[in-house]
Amino acid sequence: MWQEVIWLIEGPELITAELDRRLDAARASESTKKQQEAVERDLTRAGKGIERLLTAYQEDLMSLDELRRSMPELRARE
């Protein structure tokens, strides 16, 4: 066992290669891609919500107090 530990210490590129292989596999997995797509959709929705609130405020459809109350929730999603 100690021979294997010494072998790994002397050749850290083996550890790096294994970590890279595992990261690539994790990135390529279907569940990771689906999760990333879901996060991107949520981020887009939050951004559009913020834009709508700002537009409503600029067009005097809501007060500054209403804007201030609504904005933190959308910023937290972002």
PDB file of N, CA, C and O in Angstrom:
ATOM      1  N   MET A   1       0.828  -1.190   0.000  1.00  0.00           N
ATOM      2  CA  MET A   1       0.000   0.000   0.000  1.00  0.00           C
ATOM      3  C   MET A   1       0.873   1.255   0.000  1.00  0.00           C
ATOM      4  O   MET A   1       0.594   2.192  -0.741  1.00  0.00           O
ATOM      5  N   TRP A   2       1.902   1.289   0.827  1.00  0.00           N
ATOM      6  CA  TRP A   2       2.737   2.480   0.904  1.00  0.00           C
ATOM      7  C   TRP A   2       3.471   2.720  -0.407  1.00  0.00           C
ATOM      8  O   TRP A   2       3.734   3.866  -0.760  1.00  0.00           O
ATOM      9  N   GLN A   3       3.783   1.649  -1.117  1.00  0.00           N
ATOM     10  CA  GLN A   3       4.432   1.804  -2.417  1.00  0.00           C
ATOM     11  C   GLN A   3       3.540   2.585  -3.366  1.00  0.00           C
ATOM     12  O   GLN A   3       4.015   3.439  -4.106  1.00  0.00           O
ATOM     13  N   GLU A   4       2.236   2.316  -3.323  1.00  0.00           N
ATOM     14  CA  GLU A   4       1.292   3.029  -4.187  1.00  0.00           C
ATOM     15  C   GLU A   4       1.183   4.500  -3.796  1.00  0.00           C
ATOM     16  O   GLU A   4       1.097   5.372  -4.653  1.00  0.00           O
ATOM     17  N   VAL A   5       1.210   4.770  -2.499  1.00  0.00           N
ATOM     18  CA  VAL A   5       1.160   6.158  -2.025  1.00  0.00           C
ATOM     19  C   VAL A   5       2.401   6.907  -2.491  1.00  0.00           C
ATOM     20  O   VAL A   5       2.317   8.034  -2.996  1.00  0.00           O
ATOM     21  N   ILE A   6       3.563   6.291  -2.322  1.00  0.00           N
ATOM     22  CA  ILE A   6       4.825   6.916  -2.761  1.00  0.00           C
ATOM     23  C   ILE A   6       4.794   7.128  -4.268  1.00  0.00           C
ATOM     24  O   ILE A   6       5.202   8.178  -4.774  1.00  0.00           O
ATOM     25  N   TRP A   7       4.262   6.131  -4.992  1.00  0.00           N
ATOM     26  CA  TRP A   7       4.176   6.227  -6.445  1.00  0.00           C
ATOM     27  C   TRP A   7       3.302   7.420  -6.862  1.00  0.00           C
ATOM     28  O   TRP A   7       3.641   8.163  -7.778  1.00  0.00           O
ATOM     29  N   LEU A   8       2.190   7.644  -6.150  1.00  0.00           N
ATOM     30  CA  LEU A   8       1.311   8.775  -6.462  1.00  0.00           C
ATOM     31  C   LEU A   8       1.946  10.108  -6.098  1.00  0.00           C
ATOM     32  O   LEU A   8       1.786  11.100  -6.808  1.00  0.00           O
ATOM     33  N   ILE A   9       2.666  10.132  -4.999  1.00  0.00           N
ATOM     34  CA  ILE A   9       3.337  11.378  -4.586  1.00  0.00           C
ATOM     35  C   ILE A   9       4.419  11.750  -5.585  1.00  0.00           C
ATOM     36  O   ILE A   9       4.599  12.929  -5.905  1.00  0.00           O
ATOM     37  N   GLU A  10       5.120  10.764  -6.069  1.00  0.00           N
ATOM     38  CA  GLU A  10       6.199  11.027  -7.038  1.00  0.00           C
ATOM     39  C   GLU A  10       5.653  11.409  -8.410  1.00  0.00           C
ATOM     40  O   GLU A  10       6.356  12.036  -9.197  1.00  0.00           O
ATOM     41  N   GLY A  11       4.419  11.036  -8.701  1.00  0.00           N
ATOM     42  CA  GLY A  11       3.830  11.350 -10.001  1.00  0.00           C
ATOM     43  C   GLY A  11       2.507  12.072  -9.857  1.00  0.00           C
ATOM     44  O   GLY A  11       1.452  11.502 -10.159  1.00  0.00           O
ATOM     45  N   PRO A  12       2.498  13.334  -9.391  1.00  0.00           N
ATOM     46  CA  PRO A  12       1.234  14.055  -9.165  1.00  0.00           C
ATOM     47  C   PRO A  12       0.418  14.252 -10.440  1.00  0.00           C
ATOM     48  O   PRO A  12      -0.787  14.495 -10.374  1.00  0.00           O
ATOM     49  N   GLU A  13       1.039  14.101 -11.599  1.00  0.00           N
ATOM     50  CA  GLU A  13       0.270  14.253 -12.842  1.00  0.00           C
ATOM     51  C   GLU A  13      -0.784  13.160 -12.963  1.00  0.00           C
ATOM     52  O   GLU A  13      -1.818  13.355 -13.609  1.00  0.00           O
ATOM     53  N   LEU A  14      -0.562  12.025 -12.333  1.00  0.00           N
ATOM     54  CA  LEU A  14      -1.577  10.956 -12.345  1.00  0.00           C
ATOM     55  C   LEU A  14      -2.825  11.389 -11.582  1.00  0.00           C
ATOM     56  O   LEU A  14      -3.946  11.126 -12.014  1.00  0.00           O
ATOM     57  N   ILE A  15      -2.622  12.055 -10.459  1.00  0.00           N
ATOM     58  CA  ILE A  15      -3.753  12.546  -9.662  1.00  0.00           C
ATOM     59  C   ILE A  15      -4.496  13.620 -10.446  1.00  0.00           C
ATOM     60  O   ILE A  15      -5.725  13.617 -10.526  1.00  0.00           O
ATOM     61  N   THR A  16      -3.742  14.526 -11.044  1.00  0.00           N
ATOM     62  CA  THR A  16      -4.343  15.596 -11.835  1.00  0.00           C
ATOM     63  C   THR A  16      -5.142  15.025 -13.000  1.00  0.00           C
ATOM     64  O   THR A  16      -6.258  15.482 -13.278  1.00  0.00           O
ATOM     65  N   ALA A  17      -4.589  14.035 -13.679  1.00  0.00           N
ATOM     66  CA  ALA A  17      -5.289  13.423 -14.806  1.00  0.00           C
ATOM     67  C   ALA A  17      -6.588  12.763 -14.349  1.00  0.00           C
ATOM     68  O   ALA A  17      -7.620  12.867 -15.026  1.00  0.00           O
ATOM     69  N   GLU A  18      -6.562  12.092 -13.220  1.00  0.00           N
ATOM     70  CA  GLU A  18      -7.766  11.441 -12.713  1.00  0.00           C
ATOM     71  C   GLU A  18      -8.825  12.470 -12.319  1.00  0.00           C
ATOM     72  O   GLU A  18     -10.015  12.303 -12.608  1.00  0.00           O
ATOM     73  N   LEU A  19      -8.405  13.550 -11.674  1.00  0.00           N
ATOM     74  CA  LEU A  19      -9.356  14.610 -11.316  1.00  0.00           C
ATOM     75  C   LEU A  19      -9.965  15.232 -12.564  1.00  0.00           C
ATOM     76  O   LEU A  19     -11.174  15.492 -12.614  1.00  0.00           O
ATOM     77  N   ASP A  20      -9.143  15.482 -13.571  1.00  0.00           N
ATOM     78  CA  ASP A  20      -9.654  16.038 -14.832  1.00  0.00           C
ATOM     79  C   ASP A  20     -10.654  15.090 -15.482  1.00  0.00           C
ATOM     80  O   ASP A  20     -11.692  15.516 -16.000  1.00  0.00           O
ATOM     81  N   ARG A  21     -10.356  13.804 -15.458  1.00  0.00           N
ATOM     82  CA  ARG A  21     -11.253  12.815 -16.048  1.00  0.00           C
ATOM     83  C   ARG A  21     -12.602  12.816 -15.336  1.00  0.00           C
ATOM     84  O   ARG A  21     -13.656  12.812 -15.962  1.00  0.00           O
ATOM     85  N   ARG A  22     -12.553  12.885 -14.011  1.00  0.00           N
ATOM     86  CA  ARG A  22     -13.802  12.886 -13.240  1.00  0.00           C
ATOM     87  C   ARG A  22     -14.601  14.164 -13.458  1.00  0.00           C
ATOM     88  O   ARG A  22     -15.832  14.136 -13.525  1.00  0.00           O
ATOM     89  N   LEU A  23     -13.913  15.303 -13.549  1.00  0.00           N
ATOM     90  CA  LEU A  23     -14.617  16.563 -13.826  1.00  0.00           C
ATOM     91  C   LEU A  23     -15.280  16.537 -15.198  1.00  0.00           C
ATOM     92  O   LEU A  23     -16.416  16.993 -15.356  1.00  0.00           O
ATOM     93  N   ASP A  24     -14.577  16.041 -16.187  1.00  0.00           N
ATOM     94  CA  ASP A  24     -15.150  15.938 -17.534  1.00  0.00           C
ATOM     95  C   ASP A  24     -16.380  15.043 -17.536  1.00  0.00           C
ATOM     96  O   ASP A  24     -17.386  15.352 -18.183  1.00  0.00           O
ATOM     97  N   ALA A  25     -16.301  13.934 -16.820  1.00  0.00           N
ATOM     98  CA  ALA A  25     -17.443  13.021 -16.749  1.00  0.00           C
ATOM     99  C   ALA A  25     -18.627  13.686 -16.067  1.00  0.00           C
ATOM    100  O   ALA A  25     -19.775  13.527 -16.497  1.00  0.00           O
ATOM    101  N   ALA A  26     -18.363  14.451 -15.010  1.00  0.00           N
ATOM    102  CA  ALA A  26     -19.449  15.130 -14.296  1.00  0.00           C
ATOM    103  C   ALA A  26     -20.076  16.210 -15.169  1.00  0.00           C
ATOM    104  O   ALA A  26     -21.298  16.373 -15.180  1.00  0.00           O
ATOM    105  N   ARG A  27     -19.260  16.929 -15.897  1.00  0.00           N
ATOM    106  CA  ARG A  27     -19.788  17.987 -16.771  1.00  0.00           C
ATOM    107  C   ARG A  27     -20.616  17.411 -17.918  1.00  0.00           C
ATOM    108  O   ARG A  27     -21.556  18.033 -18.391  1.00  0.00           O
ATOM    109  N   ALA A  28     -20.226  16.238 -18.377  1.00  0.00           N
ATOM    110  CA  ALA A  28     -20.902  15.633 -19.515  1.00  0.00           C
ATOM    111  C   ALA A  28     -22.171  14.883 -19.124  1.00  0.00           C
ATOM    112  O   ALA A  28     -22.965  14.531 -19.989  1.00  0.00           O
ATOM    113  N   SER A  29     -22.367  14.672 -17.850  1.00  0.00           N
ATOM    114  CA  SER A  29     -23.536  13.889 -17.442  1.00  0.00           C
ATOM    115  C   SER A  29     -24.823  14.642 -17.764  1.00  0.00           C
ATOM    116  O   SER A  29     -24.892  15.867 -17.723  1.00  0.00           O
ATOM    117  N   GLU A  30     -25.842  13.898 -18.081  1.00  0.00           N
ATOM    118  CA  GLU A  30     -27.130  14.472 -18.483  1.00  0.00           C
ATOM    119  C   GLU A  30     -27.774  15.284 -17.369  1.00  0.00           C
ATOM    120  O   GLU A  30     -28.327  16.351 -17.604  1.00  0.00           O
ATOM    121  N   SER A  31     -27.686  14.792 -16.144  1.00  0.00           N
ATOM    122  CA  SER A  31     -28.326  15.510 -15.040  1.00  0.00           C
ATOM    123  C   SER A  31     -27.669  16.865 -14.806  1.00  0.00           C
ATOM    124  O   SER A  31     -28.342  17.837 -14.464  1.00  0.00           O
ATOM    125  N   THR A  32     -26.366  16.937 -14.998  1.00  0.00           N
ATOM    126  CA  THR A  32     -25.667  18.211 -14.833  1.00  0.00           C
ATOM    127  C   THR A  32     -26.116  19.200 -15.893  1.00  0.00           C
ATOM    128  O   THR A  32     -26.341  20.378 -15.606  1.00  0.00           O
ATOM    129  N   LYS A  33     -26.265  18.725 -17.122  1.00  0.00           N
ATOM    130  CA  LYS A  33     -26.715  19.610 -18.208  1.00  0.00           C
ATOM    131  C   LYS A  33     -28.129  20.110 -17.943  1.00  0.00           C
ATOM    132  O   LYS A  33     -28.427  21.286 -18.130  1.00  0.00           O
ATOM    133  N   LYS A  34     -29.005  19.216 -17.496  1.00  0.00           N
ATOM    134  CA  LYS A  34     -30.380  19.617 -17.207  1.00  0.00           C
ATOM    135  C   LYS A  34     -30.425  20.635 -16.081  1.00  0.00           C
ATOM    136  O   LYS A  34     -31.187  21.605 -16.122  1.00  0.00           O
ATOM    137  N   GLN A  35     -29.602  20.424 -15.065  1.00  0.00           N
ATOM    138  CA  GLN A  35     -29.564  21.352 -13.935  1.00  0.00           C
ATOM    139  C   GLN A  35     -29.058  22.711 -14.391  1.00  0.00           C
ATOM    140  O   GLN A  35     -29.597  23.747 -14.006  1.00  0.00           O
ATOM    141  N   GLN A  36     -28.034  22.724 -15.229  1.00  0.00           N
ATOM    142  CA  GLN A  36     -27.503  23.985 -15.728  1.00  0.00           C
ATOM    143  C   GLN A  36     -28.545  24.722 -16.559  1.00  0.00           C
ATOM    144  O   GLN A  36     -28.706  25.936 -16.432  1.00  0.00           O
ATOM    145  N   GLU A  37     -29.283  23.994 -17.392  1.00  0.00           N
ATOM    146  CA  GLU A  37     -30.330  24.618 -18.196  1.00  0.00           C
ATOM    147  C   GLU A  37     -31.427  25.204 -17.320  1.00  0.00           C
ATOM    148  O   GLU A  37     -31.931  26.301 -17.596  1.00  0.00           O
ATOM    149  N   ALA A  38     -31.778  24.512 -16.250  1.00  0.00           N
ATOM    150  CA  ALA A  38     -32.811  25.007 -15.338  1.00  0.00           C
ATOM    151  C   ALA A  38     -32.347  26.284 -14.646  1.00  0.00           C
ATOM    152  O   ALA A  38     -33.122  27.242 -14.501  1.00  0.00           O
ATOM    153  N   VAL A  39     -31.096  26.321 -14.249  1.00  0.00           N
ATOM    154  CA  VAL A  39     -30.556  27.514 -13.596  1.00  0.00           C
ATOM    155  C   VAL A  39     -30.543  28.687 -14.572  1.00  0.00           C
ATOM    156  O   VAL A  39     -30.899  29.815 -14.203  1.00  0.00           O
ATOM    157  N   GLU A  40     -30.158  28.422 -15.806  1.00  0.00           N
ATOM    158  CA  GLU A  40     -30.145  29.484 -16.814  1.00  0.00           C
ATOM    159  C   GLU A  40     -31.557  30.015 -17.084  1.00  0.00           C
ATOM    160  O   GLU A  40     -31.743  31.228 -17.236  1.00  0.00           O
ATOM    161  N   ARG A  41     -32.557  29.117 -17.122  1.00  0.00           N
ATOM    162  CA  ARG A  41     -33.948  29.560 -17.312  1.00  0.00           C
ATOM    163  C   ARG A  41     -34.401  30.429 -16.145  1.00  0.00           C
ATOM    164  O   ARG A  41     -35.036  31.470 -16.342  1.00  0.00           O
ATOM    165  N   ASP A  42     -34.090  30.013 -14.922  1.00  0.00           N
ATOM    166  CA  ASP A  42     -34.480  30.787 -13.746  1.00  0.00           C
ATOM    167  C   ASP A  42     -33.821  32.162 -13.747  1.00  0.00           C
ATOM    168  O   ASP A  42     -34.444  33.165 -13.386  1.00  0.00           O
ATOM    169  N   LEU A  43     -32.569  32.207 -14.148  1.00  0.00           N
ATOM    170  CA  LEU A  43     -31.855  33.481 -14.215  1.00  0.00           C
ATOM    171  C   LEU A  43     -32.484  34.397 -15.259  1.00  0.00           C
ATOM    172  O   LEU A  43     -32.662  35.595 -15.015  1.00  0.00           O
ATOM    173  N   THR A  44     -32.864  33.840 -16.385  1.00  0.00           N
ATOM    174  CA  THR A  44     -33.524  34.628 -17.434  1.00  0.00           C
ATOM    175  C   THR A  44     -34.861  35.170 -16.942  1.00  0.00           C
ATOM    176  O   THR A  44     -35.181  36.347 -17.154  1.00  0.00           O
ATOM    177  N   ARG A  45     -35.640  34.315 -16.256  1.00  0.00           N
ATOM    178  CA  ARG A  45     -36.932  34.760 -15.716  1.00  0.00           C
ATOM    179  C   ARG A  45     -36.753  35.900 -14.715  1.00  0.00           C
ATOM    180  O   ARG A  45     -37.516  36.865 -14.728  1.00  0.00           O
ATOM    181  N   ALA A  46     -35.777  35.770 -13.842  1.00  0.00           N
ATOM    182  CA  ALA A  46     -35.538  36.815 -12.837  1.00  0.00           C
ATOM    183  C   ALA A  46     -35.147  38.123 -13.522  1.00  0.00           C
ATOM    184  O   ALA A  46     -35.633  39.196 -13.156  1.00  0.00           O
ATOM    185  N   GLY A  47     -34.298  38.032 -14.527  1.00  0.00           N
ATOM    186  CA  GLY A  47     -33.891  39.239 -15.263  1.00  0.00           C
ATOM    187  C   GLY A  47     -35.058  39.915 -15.953  1.00  0.00           C
ATOM    188  O   GLY A  47     -35.194  41.142 -15.920  1.00  0.00           O
ATOM    189  N   LYS A  48     -35.925  39.109 -16.560  1.00  0.00           N
ATOM    190  CA  LYS A  48     -37.106  39.683 -17.229  1.00  0.00           C
ATOM    191  C   LYS A  48     -38.062  40.303 -16.214  1.00  0.00           C
ATOM    192  O   LYS A  48     -38.673  41.335 -16.478  1.00  0.00           O
ATOM    193  N   GLY A  49     -38.182  39.675 -15.049  1.00  0.00           N
ATOM    194  CA  GLY A  49     -39.029  40.236 -13.997  1.00  0.00           C
ATOM    195  C   GLY A  49     -38.524  41.583 -13.529  1.00  0.00           C
ATOM    196  O   GLY A  49     -39.312  42.520 -13.317  1.00  0.00           O
ATOM    197  N   ILE A  50     -37.223  41.695 -13.369  1.00  0.00           N
ATOM    198  CA  ILE A  50     -36.627  42.971 -12.968  1.00  0.00           C
ATOM    199  C   ILE A  50     -36.875  44.026 -14.034  1.00  0.00           C
ATOM    200  O   ILE A  50     -37.233  45.168 -13.722  1.00  0.00           O
ATOM    201  N   GLU A  51     -36.698  43.645 -15.295  1.00  0.00           N
ATOM    202  CA  GLU A  51     -36.956  44.586 -16.389  1.00  0.00           C
ATOM    203  C   GLU A  51     -38.404  45.069 -16.380  1.00  0.00           C
ATOM    204  O   GLU A  51     -38.676  46.259 -16.566  1.00  0.00           O
ATOM    205  N   ARG A  52     -39.345  44.142 -16.148  1.00  0.00           N
ATOM    206  CA  ARG A  52     -40.769  44.533 -16.119  1.00  0.00           C
ATOM    207  C   ARG A  52     -41.052  45.490 -14.966  1.00  0.00           C
ATOM    208  O   ARG A  52     -41.809  46.456 -15.122  1.00  0.00           O
ATOM    209  N   LEU A  53     -40.453  45.215 -13.797  1.00  0.00           N
ATOM    210  CA  LEU A  53     -40.663  46.117 -12.658  1.00  0.00           C
ATOM    211  C   LEU A  53     -40.118  47.507 -12.947  1.00  0.00           C
ATOM    212  O   LEU A  53     -40.777  48.516 -12.652  1.00  0.00           O
ATOM    213  N   LEU A  54     -38.921  47.562 -13.514  1.00  0.00           N
ATOM    214  CA  LEU A  54     -38.331  48.863 -13.828  1.00  0.00           C
ATOM    215  C   LEU A  54     -39.154  49.607 -14.880  1.00  0.00           C
ATOM    216  O   LEU A  54     -39.350  50.823 -14.774  1.00  0.00           O
ATOM    217  N   THR A  55     -39.639  48.897 -15.852  1.00  0.00           N
ATOM    218  CA  THR A  55     -40.482  49.526 -16.876  1.00  0.00           C
ATOM    219  C   THR A  55     -41.771  50.055 -16.255  1.00  0.00           C
ATOM    220  O   THR A  55     -42.198  51.181 -16.553  1.00  0.00           O
ATOM    221  N   ALA A  56     -42.383  49.258 -15.385  1.00  0.00           N
ATOM    222  CA  ALA A  56     -43.619  49.700 -14.723  1.00  0.00           C
ATOM    223  C   ALA A  56     -43.355  50.948 -13.884  1.00  0.00           C
ATOM    224  O   ALA A  56     -44.162  51.883 -13.879  1.00  0.00           O
ATOM    225  N   TYR A  57     -42.225  50.998 -13.208  1.00  0.00           N
ATOM    226  CA  TYR A  57     -41.895  52.179 -12.405  1.00  0.00           C
ATOM    227  C   TYR A  57     -41.651  53.380 -13.312  1.00  0.00           C
ATOM    228  O   TYR A  57     -42.143  54.488 -13.035  1.00  0.00           O
ATOM    229  N   GLN A  58     -40.915  53.187 -14.383  1.00  0.00           N
ATOM    230  CA  GLN A  58     -40.608  54.291 -15.293  1.00  0.00           C
ATOM    231  C   GLN A  58     -41.857  54.847 -15.964  1.00  0.00           C
ATOM    232  O   GLN A  58     -41.926  56.034 -16.283  1.00  0.00           O
ATOM    233  N   GLU A  59     -42.849  54.006 -16.148  1.00  0.00           N
ATOM    234  CA  GLU A  59     -44.096  54.451 -16.776  1.00  0.00           C
ATOM    235  C   GLU A  59     -45.131  54.863 -15.736  1.00  0.00           C
ATOM    236  O   GLU A  59     -46.310  54.999 -16.055  1.00  0.00           O
ATOM    237  N   ASP A  60     -44.696  55.052 -14.499  1.00  0.00           N
ATOM    238  CA  ASP A  60     -45.549  55.481 -13.384  1.00  0.00           C
ATOM    239  C   ASP A  60     -46.725  54.531 -13.136  1.00  0.00           C
ATOM    240  O   ASP A  60     -47.809  54.950 -12.725  1.00  0.00           O
ATOM    241  N   LEU A  61     -46.498  53.237 -13.366  1.00  0.00           N
ATOM    242  CA  LEU A  61     -47.533  52.250 -13.085  1.00  0.00           C
ATOM    243  C   LEU A  61     -47.404  51.691 -11.665  1.00  0.00           C
ATOM    244  O   LEU A  61     -48.300  51.004 -11.190  1.00  0.00           O
ATOM    245  N   MET A  62     -46.263  51.999 -11.031  1.00  0.00           N
ATOM    246  CA  MET A  62     -46.070  51.589  -9.640  1.00  0.00           C
ATOM    247  C   MET A  62     -45.214  52.627  -8.943  1.00  0.00           C
ATOM    248  O   MET A  62     -44.454  53.353  -9.570  1.00  0.00           O
ATOM    249  N   SER A  63     -45.360  52.696  -7.631  1.00  0.00           N
ATOM    250  CA  SER A  63     -44.615  53.686  -6.853  1.00  0.00           C
ATOM    251  C   SER A  63     -43.214  53.168  -6.544  1.00  0.00           C
ATOM    252  O   SER A  63     -42.917  51.983  -6.689  1.00  0.00           O
ATOM    253  N   LEU A  64     -42.386  54.074  -6.074  1.00  0.00           N
ATOM    254  CA  LEU A  64     -41.031  53.713  -5.684  1.00  0.00           C
ATOM    255  C   LEU A  64     -41.057  52.727  -4.518  1.00  0.00           C
ATOM    256  O   LEU A  64     -40.264  51.776  -4.485  1.00  0.00           O
ATOM    257  N   ASP A  65     -41.981  52.908  -3.592  1.00  0.00           N
ATOM    258  CA  ASP A  65     -42.095  51.975  -2.466  1.00  0.00           C
ATOM    259  C   ASP A  65     -42.455  50.572  -2.943  1.00  0.00           C
ATOM    260  O   ASP A  65     -41.912  49.576  -2.442  1.00  0.00           O
ATOM    261  N   GLU A  66     -43.364  50.472  -3.906  1.00  0.00           N
ATOM    262  CA  GLU A  66     -43.730  49.156  -4.448  1.00  0.00           C
ATOM    263  C   GLU A  66     -42.542  48.507  -5.148  1.00  0.00           C
ATOM    264  O   GLU A  66     -42.306  47.306  -5.007  1.00  0.00           O
ATOM    265  N   LEU A  67     -41.782  49.313  -5.861  1.00  0.00           N
ATOM    266  CA  LEU A  67     -40.593  48.813  -6.535  1.00  0.00           C
ATOM    267  C   LEU A  67     -39.578  48.298  -5.517  1.00  0.00           C
ATOM    268  O   LEU A  67     -39.029  47.218  -5.677  1.00  0.00           O
ATOM    269  N   ARG A  68     -39.366  49.061  -4.472  1.00  0.00           N
ATOM    270  CA  ARG A  68     -38.410  48.662  -3.430  1.00  0.00           C
ATOM    271  C   ARG A  68     -38.844  47.382  -2.716  1.00  0.00           C
ATOM    272  O   ARG A  68     -38.013  46.585  -2.309  1.00  0.00           O
ATOM    273  N   ARG A  69     -40.142  47.189  -2.550  1.00  0.00           N
ATOM    274  CA  ARG A  69     -40.634  45.963  -1.908  1.00  0.00           C
ATOM    275  C   ARG A  69     -40.488  44.752  -2.819  1.00  0.00           C
ATOM    276  O   ARG A  69     -40.221  43.640  -2.359  1.00  0.00           O
ATOM    277  N   SER A  70     -40.660  44.950  -4.105  1.00  0.00           N
ATOM    278  CA  SER A  70     -40.639  43.837  -5.051  1.00  0.00           C
ATOM    279  C   SER A  70     -39.231  43.424  -5.485  1.00  0.00           C
ATOM    280  O   SER A  70     -38.992  42.259  -5.796  1.00  0.00           O
ATOM    281  N   MET A  71     -38.328  44.367  -5.499  1.00  0.00           N
ATOM    282  CA  MET A  71     -37.003  44.119  -6.057  1.00  0.00           C
ATOM    283  C   MET A  71     -36.152  43.110  -5.270  1.00  0.00           C
ATOM    284  O   MET A  71     -35.511  42.257  -5.906  1.00  0.00           O
ATOM    285  N   PRO A  72     -36.117  43.125  -3.956  1.00  0.00           N
ATOM    286  CA  PRO A  72     -35.237  42.183  -3.243  1.00  0.00           C
ATOM    287  C   PRO A  72     -35.515  40.700  -3.551  1.00  0.00           C
ATOM    288  O   PRO A  72     -34.574  39.916  -3.668  1.00  0.00           O
ATOM    289  N   GLU A  73     -36.759  40.336  -3.719  1.00  0.00           N
ATOM    290  CA  GLU A  73     -37.083  38.941  -4.023  1.00  0.00           C
ATOM    291  C   GLU A  73     -36.494  38.531  -5.370  1.00  0.00           C
ATOM    292  O   GLU A  73     -35.907  37.456  -5.513  1.00  0.00           O
ATOM    293  N   LEU A  74     -36.620  39.409  -6.364  1.00  0.00           N
ATOM    294  CA  LEU A  74     -36.063  39.086  -7.687  1.00  0.00           C
ATOM    295  C   LEU A  74     -34.536  39.111  -7.677  1.00  0.00           C
ATOM    296  O   LEU A  74     -33.903  38.283  -8.310  1.00  0.00           O
ATOM    297  N   ARG A  75     -33.970  40.025  -6.926  1.00  0.00           N
ATOM    298  CA  ARG A  75     -32.501  40.062  -6.823  1.00  0.00           C
ATOM    299  C   ARG A  75     -31.974  38.801  -6.156  1.00  0.00           C
ATOM    300  O   ARG A  75     -30.911  38.296  -6.518  1.00  0.00           O
ATOM    301  N   ALA A  76     -32.720  38.275  -5.189  1.00  0.00           N
ATOM    302  CA  ALA A  76     -32.294  37.058  -4.509  1.00  0.00           C
ATOM    303  C   ALA A  76     -32.312  35.869  -5.473  1.00  0.00           C
ATOM    304  O   ALA A  76     -31.449  34.994  -5.400  1.00  0.00           O
ATOM    305  N   ARG A  77     -33.264  35.834  -6.390  1.00  0.00           N
ATOM    306  CA  ARG A  77     -33.326  34.755  -7.378  1.00  0.00           C
ATOM    307  C   ARG A  77     -32.170  34.840  -8.357  1.00  0.00           C
ATOM    308  O   ARG A  77     -31.717  33.850  -8.901  1.00  0.00           O
ATOM    309  N   GLU A  78     -31.744  36.079  -8.613  1.00  0.00           N
ATOM    310  CA  GLU A  78     -30.674  36.322  -9.565  1.00  0.00           C
ATOM    311  C   GLU A  78     -29.402  35.816  -8.971  1.00  0.00           C
ATOM    312  O   GLU A  78     -28.572  35.208  -9.456  1.00  0.00           O
TER     313      GLU A  78
END
